Short mmCIF file of C-alpha atoms in Angstrom, two decimals:
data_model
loop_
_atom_site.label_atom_id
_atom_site.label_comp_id
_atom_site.label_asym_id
_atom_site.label_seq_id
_atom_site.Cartn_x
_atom_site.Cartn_y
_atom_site.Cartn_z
CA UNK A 1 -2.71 47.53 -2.45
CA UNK A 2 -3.05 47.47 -6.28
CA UNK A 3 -6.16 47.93 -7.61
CA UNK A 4 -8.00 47.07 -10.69
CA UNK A 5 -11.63 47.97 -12.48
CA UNK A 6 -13.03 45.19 -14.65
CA UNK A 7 -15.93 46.67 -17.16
CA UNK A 8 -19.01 44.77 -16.30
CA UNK A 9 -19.61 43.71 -19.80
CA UNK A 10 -16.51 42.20 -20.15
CA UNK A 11 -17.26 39.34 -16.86
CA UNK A 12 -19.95 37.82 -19.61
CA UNK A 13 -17.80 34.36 -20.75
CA UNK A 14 -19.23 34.33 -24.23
CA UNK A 15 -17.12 33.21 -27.07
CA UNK A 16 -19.89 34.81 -29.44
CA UNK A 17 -18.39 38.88 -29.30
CA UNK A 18 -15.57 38.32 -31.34
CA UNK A 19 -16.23 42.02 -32.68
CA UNK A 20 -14.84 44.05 -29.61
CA UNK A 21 -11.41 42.12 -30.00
CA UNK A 22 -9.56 39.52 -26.78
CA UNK A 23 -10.36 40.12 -23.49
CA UNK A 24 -8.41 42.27 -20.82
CA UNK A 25 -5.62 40.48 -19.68
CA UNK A 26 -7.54 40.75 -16.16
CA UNK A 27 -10.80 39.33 -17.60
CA UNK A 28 -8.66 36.96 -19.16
CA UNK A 29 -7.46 36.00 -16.04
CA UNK A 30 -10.45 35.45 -14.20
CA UNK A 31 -12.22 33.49 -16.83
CA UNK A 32 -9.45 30.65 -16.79
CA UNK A 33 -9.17 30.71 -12.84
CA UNK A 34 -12.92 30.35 -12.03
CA UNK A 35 -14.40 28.79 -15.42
CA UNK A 36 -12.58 25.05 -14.48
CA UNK A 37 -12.78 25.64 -10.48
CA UNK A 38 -16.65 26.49 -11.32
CA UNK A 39 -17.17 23.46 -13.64
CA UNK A 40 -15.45 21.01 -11.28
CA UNK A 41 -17.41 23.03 -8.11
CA UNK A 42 -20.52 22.10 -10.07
CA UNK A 43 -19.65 18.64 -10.60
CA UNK A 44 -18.85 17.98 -6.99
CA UNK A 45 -22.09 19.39 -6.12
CA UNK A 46 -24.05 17.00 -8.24
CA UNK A 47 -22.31 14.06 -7.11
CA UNK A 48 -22.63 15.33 -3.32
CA UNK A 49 -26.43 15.47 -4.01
CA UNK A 50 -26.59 11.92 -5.47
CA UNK A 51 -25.22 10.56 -2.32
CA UNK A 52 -27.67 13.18 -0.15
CA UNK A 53 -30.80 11.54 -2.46
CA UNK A 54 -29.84 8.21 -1.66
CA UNK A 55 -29.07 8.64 2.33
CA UNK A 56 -30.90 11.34 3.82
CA UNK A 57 -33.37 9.40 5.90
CA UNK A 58 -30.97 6.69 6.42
CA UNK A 59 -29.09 9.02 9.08
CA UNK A 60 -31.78 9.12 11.27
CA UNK A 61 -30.98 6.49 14.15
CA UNK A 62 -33.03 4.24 13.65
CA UNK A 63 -33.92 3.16 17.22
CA UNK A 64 -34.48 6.01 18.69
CA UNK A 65 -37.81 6.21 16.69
CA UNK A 66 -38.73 2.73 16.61
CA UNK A 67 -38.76 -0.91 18.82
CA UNK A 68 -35.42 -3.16 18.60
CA UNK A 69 -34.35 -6.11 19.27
CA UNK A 70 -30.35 -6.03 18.78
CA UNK A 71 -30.48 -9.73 19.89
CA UNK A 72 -32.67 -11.12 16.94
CA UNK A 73 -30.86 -12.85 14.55
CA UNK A 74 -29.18 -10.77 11.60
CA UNK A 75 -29.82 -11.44 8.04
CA UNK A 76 -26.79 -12.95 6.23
CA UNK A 77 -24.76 -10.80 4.60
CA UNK A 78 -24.84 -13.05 1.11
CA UNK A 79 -28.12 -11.65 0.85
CA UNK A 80 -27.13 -8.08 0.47
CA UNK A 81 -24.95 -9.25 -1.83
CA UNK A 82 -27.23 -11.28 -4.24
CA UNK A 83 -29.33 -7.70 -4.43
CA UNK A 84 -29.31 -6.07 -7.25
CA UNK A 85 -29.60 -2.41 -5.91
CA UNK A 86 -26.65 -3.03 -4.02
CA UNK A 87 -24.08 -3.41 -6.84
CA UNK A 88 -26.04 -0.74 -8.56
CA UNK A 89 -25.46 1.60 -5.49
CA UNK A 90 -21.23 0.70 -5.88
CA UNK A 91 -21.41 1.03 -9.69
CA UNK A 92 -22.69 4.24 -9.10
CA UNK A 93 -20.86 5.51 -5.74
CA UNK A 94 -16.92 4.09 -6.16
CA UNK A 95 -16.75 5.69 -9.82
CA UNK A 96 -17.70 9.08 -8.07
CA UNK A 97 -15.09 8.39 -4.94
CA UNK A 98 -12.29 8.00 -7.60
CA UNK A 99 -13.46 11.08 -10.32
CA UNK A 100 -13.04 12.91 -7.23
CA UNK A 101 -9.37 11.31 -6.55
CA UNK A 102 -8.94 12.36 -10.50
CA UNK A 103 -9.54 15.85 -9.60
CA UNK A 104 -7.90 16.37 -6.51
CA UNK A 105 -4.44 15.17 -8.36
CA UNK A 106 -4.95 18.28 -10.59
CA UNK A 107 -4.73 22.05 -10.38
CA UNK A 108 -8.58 22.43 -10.20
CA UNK A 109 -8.41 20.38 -6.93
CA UNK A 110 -5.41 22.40 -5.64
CA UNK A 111 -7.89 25.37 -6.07
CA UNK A 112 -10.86 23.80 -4.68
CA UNK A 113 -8.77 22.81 -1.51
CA UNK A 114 -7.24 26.92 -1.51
CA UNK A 115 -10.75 28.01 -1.74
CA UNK A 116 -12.54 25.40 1.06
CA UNK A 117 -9.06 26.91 3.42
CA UNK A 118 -9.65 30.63 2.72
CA UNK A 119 -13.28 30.31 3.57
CA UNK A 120 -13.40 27.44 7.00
CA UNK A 121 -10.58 29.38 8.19
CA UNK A 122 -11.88 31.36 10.50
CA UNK A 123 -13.51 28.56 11.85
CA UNK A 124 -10.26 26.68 12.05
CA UNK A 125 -8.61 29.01 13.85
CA UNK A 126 -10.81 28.55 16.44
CA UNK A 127 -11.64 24.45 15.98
CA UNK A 128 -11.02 23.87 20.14
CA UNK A 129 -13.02 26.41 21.35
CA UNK A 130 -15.98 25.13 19.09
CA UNK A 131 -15.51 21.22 19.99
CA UNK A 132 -15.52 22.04 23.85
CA UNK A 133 -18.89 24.60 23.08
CA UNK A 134 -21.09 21.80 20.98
CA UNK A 135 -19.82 18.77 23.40
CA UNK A 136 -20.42 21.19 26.43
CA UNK A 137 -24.06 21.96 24.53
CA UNK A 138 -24.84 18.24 24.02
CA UNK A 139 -23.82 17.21 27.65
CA UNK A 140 -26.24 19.62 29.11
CA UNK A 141 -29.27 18.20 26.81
CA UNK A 142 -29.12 14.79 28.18
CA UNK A 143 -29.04 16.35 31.49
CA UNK A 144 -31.85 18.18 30.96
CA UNK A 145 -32.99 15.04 28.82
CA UNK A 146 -32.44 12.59 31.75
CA UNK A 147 -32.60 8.83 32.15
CA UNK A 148 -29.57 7.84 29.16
CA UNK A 149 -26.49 6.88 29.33
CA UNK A 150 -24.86 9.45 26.49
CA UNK A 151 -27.94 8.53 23.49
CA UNK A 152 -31.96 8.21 23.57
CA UNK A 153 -31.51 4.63 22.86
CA UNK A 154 -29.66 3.47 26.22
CA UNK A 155 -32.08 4.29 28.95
CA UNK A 156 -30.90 3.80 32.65
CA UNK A 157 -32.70 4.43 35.72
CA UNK A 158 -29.84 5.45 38.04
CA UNK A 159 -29.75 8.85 38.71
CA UNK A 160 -26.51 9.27 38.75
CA UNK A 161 -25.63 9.20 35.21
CA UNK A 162 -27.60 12.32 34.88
CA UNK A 163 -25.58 14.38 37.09
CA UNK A 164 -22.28 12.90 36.02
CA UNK A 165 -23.22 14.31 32.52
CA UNK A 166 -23.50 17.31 33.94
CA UNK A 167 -20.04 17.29 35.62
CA UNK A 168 -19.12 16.32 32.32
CA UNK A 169 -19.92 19.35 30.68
CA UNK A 170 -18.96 21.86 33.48
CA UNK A 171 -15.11 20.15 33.15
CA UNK A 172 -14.97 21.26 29.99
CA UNK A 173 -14.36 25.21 31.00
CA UNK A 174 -11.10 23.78 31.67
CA UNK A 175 -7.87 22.30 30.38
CA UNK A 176 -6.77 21.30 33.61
CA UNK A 177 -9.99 20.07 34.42
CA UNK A 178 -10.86 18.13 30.42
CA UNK A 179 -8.95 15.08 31.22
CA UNK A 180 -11.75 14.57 34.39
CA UNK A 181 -14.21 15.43 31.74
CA UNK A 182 -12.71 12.39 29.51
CA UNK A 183 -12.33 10.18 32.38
CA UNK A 184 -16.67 10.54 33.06
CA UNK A 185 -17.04 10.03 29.24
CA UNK A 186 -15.67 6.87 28.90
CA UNK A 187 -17.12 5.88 32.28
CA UNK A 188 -20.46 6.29 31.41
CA UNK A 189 -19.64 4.65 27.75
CA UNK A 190 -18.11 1.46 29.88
CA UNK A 191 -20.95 1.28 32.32
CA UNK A 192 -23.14 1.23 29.54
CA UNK A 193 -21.97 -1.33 28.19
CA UNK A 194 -22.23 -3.47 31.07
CA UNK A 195 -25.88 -3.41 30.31
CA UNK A 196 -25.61 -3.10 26.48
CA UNK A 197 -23.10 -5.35 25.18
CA UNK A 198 -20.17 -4.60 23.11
CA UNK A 199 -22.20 -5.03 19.57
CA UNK A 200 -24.48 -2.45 20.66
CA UNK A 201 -22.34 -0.21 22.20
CA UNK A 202 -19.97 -0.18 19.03
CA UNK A 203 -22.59 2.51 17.71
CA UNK A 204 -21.23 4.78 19.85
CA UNK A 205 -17.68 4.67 19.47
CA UNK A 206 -17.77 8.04 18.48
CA UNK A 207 -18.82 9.17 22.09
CA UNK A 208 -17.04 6.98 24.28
CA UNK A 209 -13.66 6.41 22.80
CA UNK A 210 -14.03 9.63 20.34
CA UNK A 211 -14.69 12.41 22.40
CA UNK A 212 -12.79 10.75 25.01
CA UNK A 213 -9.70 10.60 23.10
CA UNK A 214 -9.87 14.10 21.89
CA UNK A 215 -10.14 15.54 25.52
CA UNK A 216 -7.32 13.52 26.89
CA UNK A 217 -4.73 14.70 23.76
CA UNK A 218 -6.36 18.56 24.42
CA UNK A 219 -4.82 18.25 27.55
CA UNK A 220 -1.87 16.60 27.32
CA UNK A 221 0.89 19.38 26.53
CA UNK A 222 3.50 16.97 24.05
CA UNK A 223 2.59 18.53 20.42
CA UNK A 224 3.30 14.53 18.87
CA UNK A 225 -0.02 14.14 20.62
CA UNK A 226 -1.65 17.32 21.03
CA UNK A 227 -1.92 17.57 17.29
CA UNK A 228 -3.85 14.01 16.59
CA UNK A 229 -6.85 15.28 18.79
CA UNK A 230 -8.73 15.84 15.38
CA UNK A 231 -7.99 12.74 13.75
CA UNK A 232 -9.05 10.82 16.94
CA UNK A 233 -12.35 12.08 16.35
CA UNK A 234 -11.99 11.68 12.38
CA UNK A 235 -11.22 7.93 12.81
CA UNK A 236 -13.97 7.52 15.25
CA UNK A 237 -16.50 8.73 13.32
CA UNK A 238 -15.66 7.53 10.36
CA UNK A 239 -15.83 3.69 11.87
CA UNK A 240 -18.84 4.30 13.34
CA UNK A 241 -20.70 5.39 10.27
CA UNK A 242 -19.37 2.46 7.82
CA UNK A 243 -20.43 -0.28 11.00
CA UNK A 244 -23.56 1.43 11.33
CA UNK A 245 -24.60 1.18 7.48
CA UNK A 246 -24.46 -2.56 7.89
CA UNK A 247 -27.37 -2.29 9.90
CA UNK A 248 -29.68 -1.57 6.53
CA UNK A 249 -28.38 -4.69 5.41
CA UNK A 250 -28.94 -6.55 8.48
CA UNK A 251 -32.04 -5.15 10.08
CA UNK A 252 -34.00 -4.02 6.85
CA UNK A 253 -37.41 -4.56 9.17
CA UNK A 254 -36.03 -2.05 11.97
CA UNK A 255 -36.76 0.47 9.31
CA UNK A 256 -40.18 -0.40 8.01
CA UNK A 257 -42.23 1.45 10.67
CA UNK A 258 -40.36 4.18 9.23
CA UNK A 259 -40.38 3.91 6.06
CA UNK A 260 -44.64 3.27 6.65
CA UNK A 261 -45.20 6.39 8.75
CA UNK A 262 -43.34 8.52 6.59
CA UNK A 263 -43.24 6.89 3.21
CA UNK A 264 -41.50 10.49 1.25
CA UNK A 265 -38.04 9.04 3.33
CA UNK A 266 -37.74 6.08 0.78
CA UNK A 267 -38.66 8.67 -2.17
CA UNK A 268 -41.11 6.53 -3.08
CA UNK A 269 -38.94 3.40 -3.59
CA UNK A 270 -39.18 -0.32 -2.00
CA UNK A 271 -37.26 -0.31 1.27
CA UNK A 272 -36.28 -3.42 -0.03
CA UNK A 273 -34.71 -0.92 -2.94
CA UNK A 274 -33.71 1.94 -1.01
CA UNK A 275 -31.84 0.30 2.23
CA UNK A 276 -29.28 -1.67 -0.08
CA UNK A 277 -28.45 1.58 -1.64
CA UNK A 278 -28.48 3.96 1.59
CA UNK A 279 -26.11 1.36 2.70
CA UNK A 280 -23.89 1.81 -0.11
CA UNK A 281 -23.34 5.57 0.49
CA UNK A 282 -23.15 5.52 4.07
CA UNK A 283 -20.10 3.46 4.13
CA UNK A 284 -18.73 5.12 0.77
CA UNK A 285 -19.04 8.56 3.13
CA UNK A 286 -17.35 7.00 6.10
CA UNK A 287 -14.69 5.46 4.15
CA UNK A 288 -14.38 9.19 2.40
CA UNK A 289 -13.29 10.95 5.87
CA UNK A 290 -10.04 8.55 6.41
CA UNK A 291 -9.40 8.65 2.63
CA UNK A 292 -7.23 12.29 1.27
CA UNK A 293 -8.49 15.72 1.82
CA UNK A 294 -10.43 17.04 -0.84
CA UNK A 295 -12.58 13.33 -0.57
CA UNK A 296 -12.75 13.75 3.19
CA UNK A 297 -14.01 17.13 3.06
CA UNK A 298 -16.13 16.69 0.24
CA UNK A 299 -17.68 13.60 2.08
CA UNK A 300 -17.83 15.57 4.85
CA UNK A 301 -19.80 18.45 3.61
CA UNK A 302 -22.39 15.91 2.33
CA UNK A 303 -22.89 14.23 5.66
CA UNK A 304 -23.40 17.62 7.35
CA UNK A 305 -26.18 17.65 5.06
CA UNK A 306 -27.68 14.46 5.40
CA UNK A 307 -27.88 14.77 9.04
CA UNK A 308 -28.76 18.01 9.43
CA UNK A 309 -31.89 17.42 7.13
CA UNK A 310 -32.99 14.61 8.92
CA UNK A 311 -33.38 16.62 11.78
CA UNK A 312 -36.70 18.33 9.47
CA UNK A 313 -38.69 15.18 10.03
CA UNK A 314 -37.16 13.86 13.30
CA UNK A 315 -36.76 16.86 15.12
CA UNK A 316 -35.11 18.28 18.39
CA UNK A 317 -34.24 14.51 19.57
CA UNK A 318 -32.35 13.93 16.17
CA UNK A 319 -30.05 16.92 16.44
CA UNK A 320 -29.58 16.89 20.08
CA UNK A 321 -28.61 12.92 19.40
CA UNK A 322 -26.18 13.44 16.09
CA UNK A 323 -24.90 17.21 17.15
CA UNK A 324 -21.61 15.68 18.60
CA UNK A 325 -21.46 13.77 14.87
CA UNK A 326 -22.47 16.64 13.13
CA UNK A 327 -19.82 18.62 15.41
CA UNK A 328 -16.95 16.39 14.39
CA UNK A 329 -17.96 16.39 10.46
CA UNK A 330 -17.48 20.06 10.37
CA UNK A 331 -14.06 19.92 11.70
CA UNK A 332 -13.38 17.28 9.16
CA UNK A 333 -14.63 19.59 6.61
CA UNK A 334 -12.64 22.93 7.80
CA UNK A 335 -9.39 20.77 8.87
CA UNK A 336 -6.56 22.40 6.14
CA UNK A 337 -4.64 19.47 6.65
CA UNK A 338 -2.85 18.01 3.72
CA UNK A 339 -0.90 15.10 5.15
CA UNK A 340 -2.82 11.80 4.70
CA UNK A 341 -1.05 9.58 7.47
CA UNK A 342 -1.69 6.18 6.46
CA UNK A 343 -1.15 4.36 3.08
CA UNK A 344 -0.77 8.27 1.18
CA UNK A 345 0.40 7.10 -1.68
CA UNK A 346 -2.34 4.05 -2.15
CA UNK A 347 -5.17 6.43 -1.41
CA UNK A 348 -3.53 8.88 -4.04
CA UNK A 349 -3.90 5.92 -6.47
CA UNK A 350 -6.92 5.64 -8.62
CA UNK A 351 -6.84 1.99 -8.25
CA UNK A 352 -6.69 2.39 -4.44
CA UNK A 353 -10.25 3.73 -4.26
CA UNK A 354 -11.97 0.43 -5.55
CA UNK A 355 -9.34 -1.41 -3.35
CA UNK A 356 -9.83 0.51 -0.08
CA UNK A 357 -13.63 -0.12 -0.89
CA UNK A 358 -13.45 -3.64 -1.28
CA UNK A 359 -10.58 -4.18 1.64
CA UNK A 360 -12.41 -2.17 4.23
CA UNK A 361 -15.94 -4.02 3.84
CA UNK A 362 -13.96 -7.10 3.15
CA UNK A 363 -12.68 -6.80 7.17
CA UNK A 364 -15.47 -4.98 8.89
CA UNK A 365 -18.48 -7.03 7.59
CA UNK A 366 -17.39 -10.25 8.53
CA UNK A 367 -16.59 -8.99 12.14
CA UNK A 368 -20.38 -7.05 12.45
CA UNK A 369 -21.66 -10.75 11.67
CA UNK A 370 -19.19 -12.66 13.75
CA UNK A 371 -19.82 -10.46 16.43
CA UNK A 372 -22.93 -10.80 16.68
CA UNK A 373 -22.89 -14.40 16.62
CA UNK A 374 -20.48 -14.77 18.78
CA UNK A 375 -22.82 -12.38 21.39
CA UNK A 376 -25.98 -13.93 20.45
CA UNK A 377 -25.70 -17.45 19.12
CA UNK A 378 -27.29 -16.29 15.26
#
């Protein structure tokens, strides 16, 4: 392997020695590889941290910490829209969405991409073996948990949906014994729902039909299939995040014994203030993980954030709850994949980020709303 030293003094990027003459061709090299990546890095970082201001305590599931009432009637939706915060919130998050469509189009994302590969590959390599571990992990806490079918929030009093958790996990040591695994998931996610309803149970698409979906295509041995098992769980996630954030719109007063017990989650604004805005970047962030890869990893990376600092205030109950989210948001962040499968060269477009916004809560808010009236009569 060639080798090469570099003299210390020479890694300083300062334009003010001009006495000691032009750098080594190596320094040289160096300096316009990492200067842009480091700049754009940088960049990224601050706009992942505006989003992680704005949402952290949103990610906390709301009713597993306070009292609900999914029947109550919703507030409209043209009230979200005549706030003020809300347009601010888009003003603010779609022009970051599409800077970071800018930069992927250019060599400084090309390198951002190489570098987020070299270092999640190791992880990669072994993506299965961690899926089956954390969904194993979380199937064996609502055992030991008890009395829920799949999240805190769905209480049952059979007994049976304890143990078949349990089976669930213990089918996972298995290939030939997953698709058994899949078959309890969505089980439980379908009885559920004969007690929940369909507008509740929506919330967790990500366990029923998500985890379900990846365990059957782990199985199945046709490589067509076998190789969607990621973006099962990528599209399942992603849906349930951006129908979820419509609940700060809808159910602003689900959040105010929240926001009253622990006032630093609003930052010290209004929840009338923060909500519209959490909303905002919740659904920008879900929207981010079907969109191309250096915004789906990048949106990703600040979810894994968000949720895993709500577990600070919320504790074991919040990361036993989201660790099956927080599970699939890694492997949307370490997934090398390049392909973008539907509508590539839209999303590629600059114009197709305010578009996708605007067509994607264009059809999912008006079917949260329907739905619910539709369910409920409101």
């Amino acid at each position: 392997m060639a080798t090469f030293k570099v003299n210390v003094q020479d890694t300083i990027f300062s334009t003010a020695r001009t006495d000691e003459g032009p750098p080594s061709p190596q320094v040289a090299s160096i300096r316009a590889y990492f200067t842009p990546l480091l700049l754009e890095a940088t960049l990224c970082l601050l706009a992942i941290g505006t989003l992680m201001v704005w949402s952290t305590p949103a990610e906390a599931h709301v009713k597993w910490f306070t009292s609900f009432d999914i029947a109550t009637p919703a507030r409209p939706f043209s009230e979200t829209l005549a706030s003020p915060w809300f347009w601010l919130a888009i003003a603010i998050a779609v022009p970051l969405f599409a800077m970071t469509a800018v930069v992927e189009r250019t060599v400084i994302g090309t390198r951002i991409l190489m570098l987020m590969d070299s270092l999640s590959e190791p992880l990669w390599n072994r993506a299965d073996d961690f899926v089956r571990a954390i969904t194993g992990a979380f199937f064996v806490a609502i055992f030991v948990i008890g009395g829920v079918y799949l999240t805190p929030d769905l209480p049952t009093p059979s007994e049976w949906v304890s143990w078949s958790q349990l089976a669930i996990a213990a089918g996972l040591f298995s290939r030939r014994t997953m698709w058994l695994s899949a078959i309890g998931v969505l089980g439980l996610w379908i009885a559920a729902l004969h007690q929940y309803q369909i507008f509740h149970l929506l919330d967790y698409v990500v366990l029923g039909v998500g985890v379900a979906g990846y365990l059957v295509l782990f199985s199945v041995n046709e490589s067509r299939w076998h190789k969607q098992r990621f973006n099962v769980l990528r599209w399942a996630i992603a849906v349930t995040l951006m129908r979820s954030s419509f609940e700060k719109f809808a159910y602003p007063e689900w959040f105010q014994p929240l926001a009253q017990q622990k006032p630093f989650l609003t930052f010290g604004m209004p929840i009338d203030v923060f909500l519209p805005m959490a909303g905002v970047v919740e659904f920008t962030l879900g929207l981010g993980l079907l969109w191309t890869p250096l915004i789906r990893r990048s949106s990703a990376i600040a979810l894994i954030v968000i949720f895993s600092a709500a577990v600070v205030p919320f504790g074991r109950l919040d990361l036993v709850g989201h660790s099956l989210i927080i599970m699939m948001l890694v492997i949307a962040t370490v997934d090398p994949t390049r392909d973008t499968q539907v509508a590539p060269a839209f999303k590629r477009a600059i114009v197709g980020v305010p578009a996708g916004f605007v067509a994607a809560l264009a059809i999912l808010a008006p079917t949260y709303w329907s739905l619910h009236m539709a369910l409920y009569g409101h």
